[in-house]
Amino acid sequence: MTRTLFLLLFVSFTKVLFSQNFMEQIVFKSGEKISYNIMYNLGFLWVNAGRVEFSVDSSQLNNKPAYIFKSSGVSYSEYDWVLKVREVFMSYAECEPFKSIKYARKSIEGSYHANETYLFDYLNKRIYSEIDNSNTKPFKDTLELKPGTWDMLTAIYACRNLDFSKYSPGDIIPLNVLLDNKYEPINIKYTGSEYYKISKGKKIKCIKFTATLVAGTVFKPGDSMTILVTDDKVHLPVYIEADILVGSVKAFINSFSGLK
């Protein structure tokens, strides 16, 4: 659940991404941490059923400065009967130009498990993958590296750098992303702004999107999610909601630190 729910939060129109100078417009920094509470809807009952965390670090990769993005998600044991989730994602992105370098995933979603690694080779325009999941025997593969390709986790941070003022309500932002060793088409629809209640008597202005979802172990064909991010220089994701195969799910921001 956390894989598709959070790793599809923000993806972007690739021509816009590659025309921007991310070192000037970067909105996150090393040391940033964000956590969310996950709630399931079971009939008339909402339960606090899990959590997900994101963090940003920095290091050297291939003798170049790189960001390290990490996300982990877990369902609480008493609600594992609904959908057991144990997931860790990690990606490395070159700082300048900002682009995916390496991505790794280790996931359990109910009866489904997946271990994936992708290496991005820009010189030869190839992606080298290693895949092991419930649907296939372990294998290695080589994919074409299409222009504007992002791993799912790095895409979240790339899209937080977009200048949302350039979009109009109703604009559709298409993107192909790597998921389960193949490119998946995803449509993001910008719907404008909305005020989100963060506490009694206090609301903040947010940017609102909907996103089509990839059918699989969690979502049905045609499902979409709603996403709210703060309408400021940080573009902090504060709220997400979506229907899933069993009920529906909401994510509320719980804590954050290290923001710009």
mmCIF file of N, CA, C and O in Angstrom, residues 6 9-10 34-39 48 50-54 74 76 160 228 235-240 250-255:
data_model
loop_
_atom_site.group_PDB
_atom_site.id
_atom_site.type_symbol
_atom_site.label_atom_id
_atom_site.label_comp_id
_atom_site.label_asym_id
_atom_site.label_seq_id
_atom_site.Cartn_x
_atom_site.Cartn_y
_atom_site.Cartn_z
ATOM 1 N N PHE A 6 2.442 6.420 -1.709
ATOM 2 C CA PHE A 6 3.373 7.511 -1.473
ATOM 3 C C PHE A 6 4.372 7.717 -2.593
ATOM 4 O O PHE A 6 4.814 8.834 -2.822
ATOM 5 N N LEU A 9 2.990 10.083 -5.206
ATOM 6 C CA LEU A 9 2.477 11.355 -4.696
ATOM 7 C C LEU A 9 2.671 12.469 -5.698
ATOM 8 O O LEU A 9 1.746 13.176 -6.041
ATOM 9 N N PHE A 10 3.921 12.671 -6.139
ATOM 10 C CA PHE A 10 4.230 13.784 -7.019
ATOM 11 C C PHE A 10 5.136 13.316 -8.130
ATOM 12 O O PHE A 10 6.258 12.963 -7.892
ATOM 13 N N ILE A 34 10.194 13.420 7.357
ATOM 14 C CA ILE A 34 8.742 13.593 7.389
ATOM 15 C C ILE A 34 8.106 12.243 7.713
ATOM 16 O O ILE A 34 8.526 11.211 7.185
ATOM 17 N N SER A 35 7.093 12.250 8.571
ATOM 18 C CA SER A 35 6.381 11.005 8.879
ATOM 19 C C SER A 35 4.871 11.227 8.751
ATOM 20 O O SER A 35 4.375 12.345 8.917
ATOM 21 N N TYR A 36 4.162 10.122 8.448
ATOM 22 C CA TYR A 36 2.718 10.170 8.241
ATOM 23 C C TYR A 36 2.038 9.038 9.003
ATOM 24 O O TYR A 36 2.597 7.949 9.152
ATOM 25 N N ASN A 37 0.814 9.295 9.458
ATOM 26 C CA ASN A 37 -0.055 8.257 9.988
ATOM 27 C C ASN A 37 -0.965 7.766 8.873
ATOM 28 O O ASN A 37 -1.502 8.567 8.099
ATOM 29 N N ILE A 38 -1.144 6.450 8.796
ATOM 30 C CA ILE A 38 -1.990 5.845 7.784
ATOM 31 C C ILE A 38 -3.257 5.323 8.446
ATOM 32 O O ILE A 38 -3.192 4.584 9.422
ATOM 33 N N MET A 39 -4.413 5.698 7.885
ATOM 34 C CA MET A 39 -5.697 5.241 8.421
ATOM 35 C C MET A 39 -6.448 4.462 7.358
ATOM 36 O O MET A 39 -6.524 4.884 6.196
ATOM 37 N N ASN A 48 -6.332 3.757 12.894
ATOM 38 C CA ASN A 48 -4.944 4.160 12.694
ATOM 39 C C ASN A 48 -4.121 2.888 12.524
ATOM 40 O O ASN A 48 -3.813 2.208 13.490
ATOM 41 N N GLY A 50 -1.151 2.251 10.399
ATOM 42 C CA GLY A 50 0.238 2.149 9.968
ATOM 43 C C GLY A 50 0.927 3.493 9.933
ATOM 44 O O GLY A 50 0.352 4.520 10.318
ATOM 45 N N ARG A 51 2.171 3.494 9.489
ATOM 46 C CA ARG A 51 2.942 4.735 9.397
ATOM 47 C C ARG A 51 3.929 4.627 8.232
ATOM 48 O O ARG A 51 4.278 3.519 7.792
ATOM 49 N N VAL A 52 4.365 5.768 7.740
ATOM 50 C CA VAL A 52 5.378 5.823 6.702
ATOM 51 C C VAL A 52 6.288 7.004 6.988
ATOM 52 O O VAL A 52 5.846 8.023 7.513
ATOM 53 N N GLU A 53 7.570 6.843 6.675
ATOM 54 C CA GLU A 53 8.558 7.882 6.950
ATOM 55 C C GLU A 53 9.424 8.119 5.719
ATOM 56 O O GLU A 53 9.723 7.185 4.966
ATOM 57 N N PHE A 54 9.809 9.394 5.531
ATOM 58 C CA PHE A 54 10.702 9.795 4.453
ATOM 59 C C PHE A 54 11.880 10.554 5.039
ATOM 60 O O PHE A 54 11.716 11.304 6.008
ATOM 61 N N VAL A 74 5.103 0.694 7.257
ATOM 62 C CA VAL A 74 4.731 -0.498 8.006
ATOM 63 C C VAL A 74 3.275 -0.391 8.449
ATOM 64 O O VAL A 74 2.807 0.690 8.823
ATOM 65 N N TYR A 76 0.562 -1.643 11.297
ATOM 66 C CA TYR A 76 0.629 -2.144 12.673
ATOM 67 C C TYR A 76 0.140 -3.589 12.718
ATOM 68 O O TYR A 76 -0.791 -3.971 11.996
ATOM 69 N N ARG A 160 8.493 18.216 -6.183
ATOM 70 C CA ARG A 160 8.331 19.283 -5.193
ATOM 71 C C ARG A 160 9.010 20.572 -5.656
ATOM 72 O O ARG A 160 8.755 21.635 -5.091
ATOM 73 N N LEU A 228 -2.664 16.659 -1.339
ATOM 74 C CA LEU A 228 -2.542 18.067 -0.975
ATOM 75 C C LEU A 228 -1.112 18.355 -0.538
ATOM 76 O O LEU A 228 -0.564 17.639 0.300
ATOM 77 N N HIS A 235 6.488 23.024 -0.499
ATOM 78 C CA HIS A 235 5.595 22.053 -1.132
ATOM 79 C C HIS A 235 5.554 20.759 -0.321
ATOM 80 O O HIS A 235 5.777 19.659 -0.843
ATOM 81 N N LEU A 236 5.258 20.905 0.940
ATOM 82 C CA LEU A 236 5.236 19.764 1.862
ATOM 83 C C LEU A 236 3.957 18.955 1.678
ATOM 84 O O LEU A 236 2.851 19.491 1.805
ATOM 85 N N PRO A 237 4.050 17.646 1.376
ATOM 86 C CA PRO A 237 2.841 16.812 1.292
ATOM 87 C C PRO A 237 2.200 16.685 2.672
ATOM 88 O O PRO A 237 2.850 16.256 3.626
ATOM 89 N N VAL A 238 0.917 17.054 2.791
ATOM 90 C CA VAL A 238 0.266 17.025 4.098
ATOM 91 C C VAL A 238 -0.880 16.029 4.186
ATOM 92 O O VAL A 238 -1.241 15.588 5.283
ATOM 93 N N TYR A 239 -1.464 15.655 3.041
ATOM 94 C CA TYR A 239 -2.650 14.790 3.106
ATOM 95 C C TYR A 239 -2.809 14.026 1.800
ATOM 96 O O TYR A 239 -2.617 14.573 0.710
ATOM 97 N N ILE A 240 -3.173 12.727 1.905
ATOM 98 C CA ILE A 240 -3.433 11.878 0.743
ATOM 99 C C ILE A 240 -4.620 10.987 1.061
ATOM 100 O O ILE A 240 -4.763 10.503 2.198
ATOM 101 N N LYS A 250 -6.318 6.852 4.130
ATOM 102 C CA LYS A 250 -5.937 8.251 4.226
ATOM 103 C C LYS A 250 -4.581 8.350 4.915
ATOM 104 O O LYS A 250 -4.264 7.535 5.786
ATOM 105 N N ALA A 251 -3.806 9.344 4.526
ATOM 106 C CA ALA A 251 -2.509 9.589 5.148
ATOM 107 C C ALA A 251 -2.469 11.023 5.643
ATOM 108 O O ALA A 251 -2.736 11.959 4.879
ATOM 109 N N PHE A 252 -2.151 11.207 6.922
ATOM 110 C CA PHE A 252 -2.070 12.523 7.537
ATOM 111 C C PHE A 252 -0.639 12.778 7.991
ATOM 112 O O PHE A 252 -0.020 11.909 8.621
ATOM 113 N N ILE A 253 -0.116 13.960 7.696
ATOM 114 C CA ILE A 253 1.230 14.260 8.159
ATOM 115 C C ILE A 253 1.251 14.267 9.683
ATOM 116 O O ILE A 253 0.357 14.792 10.347
ATOM 117 N N ASN A 254 2.277 13.642 10.251
ATOM 118 C CA ASN A 254 2.384 13.499 11.692
ATOM 119 C C ASN A 254 3.481 14.392 12.275
ATOM 120 O O ASN A 254 3.301 15.067 13.279
ATOM 121 N N SER A 255 4.637 14.406 11.628
ATOM 122 C CA SER A 255 5.750 15.239 12.108
ATOM 123 C C SER A 255 6.694 15.532 10.952
ATOM 124 O O SER A 255 6.713 14.815 9.955
#
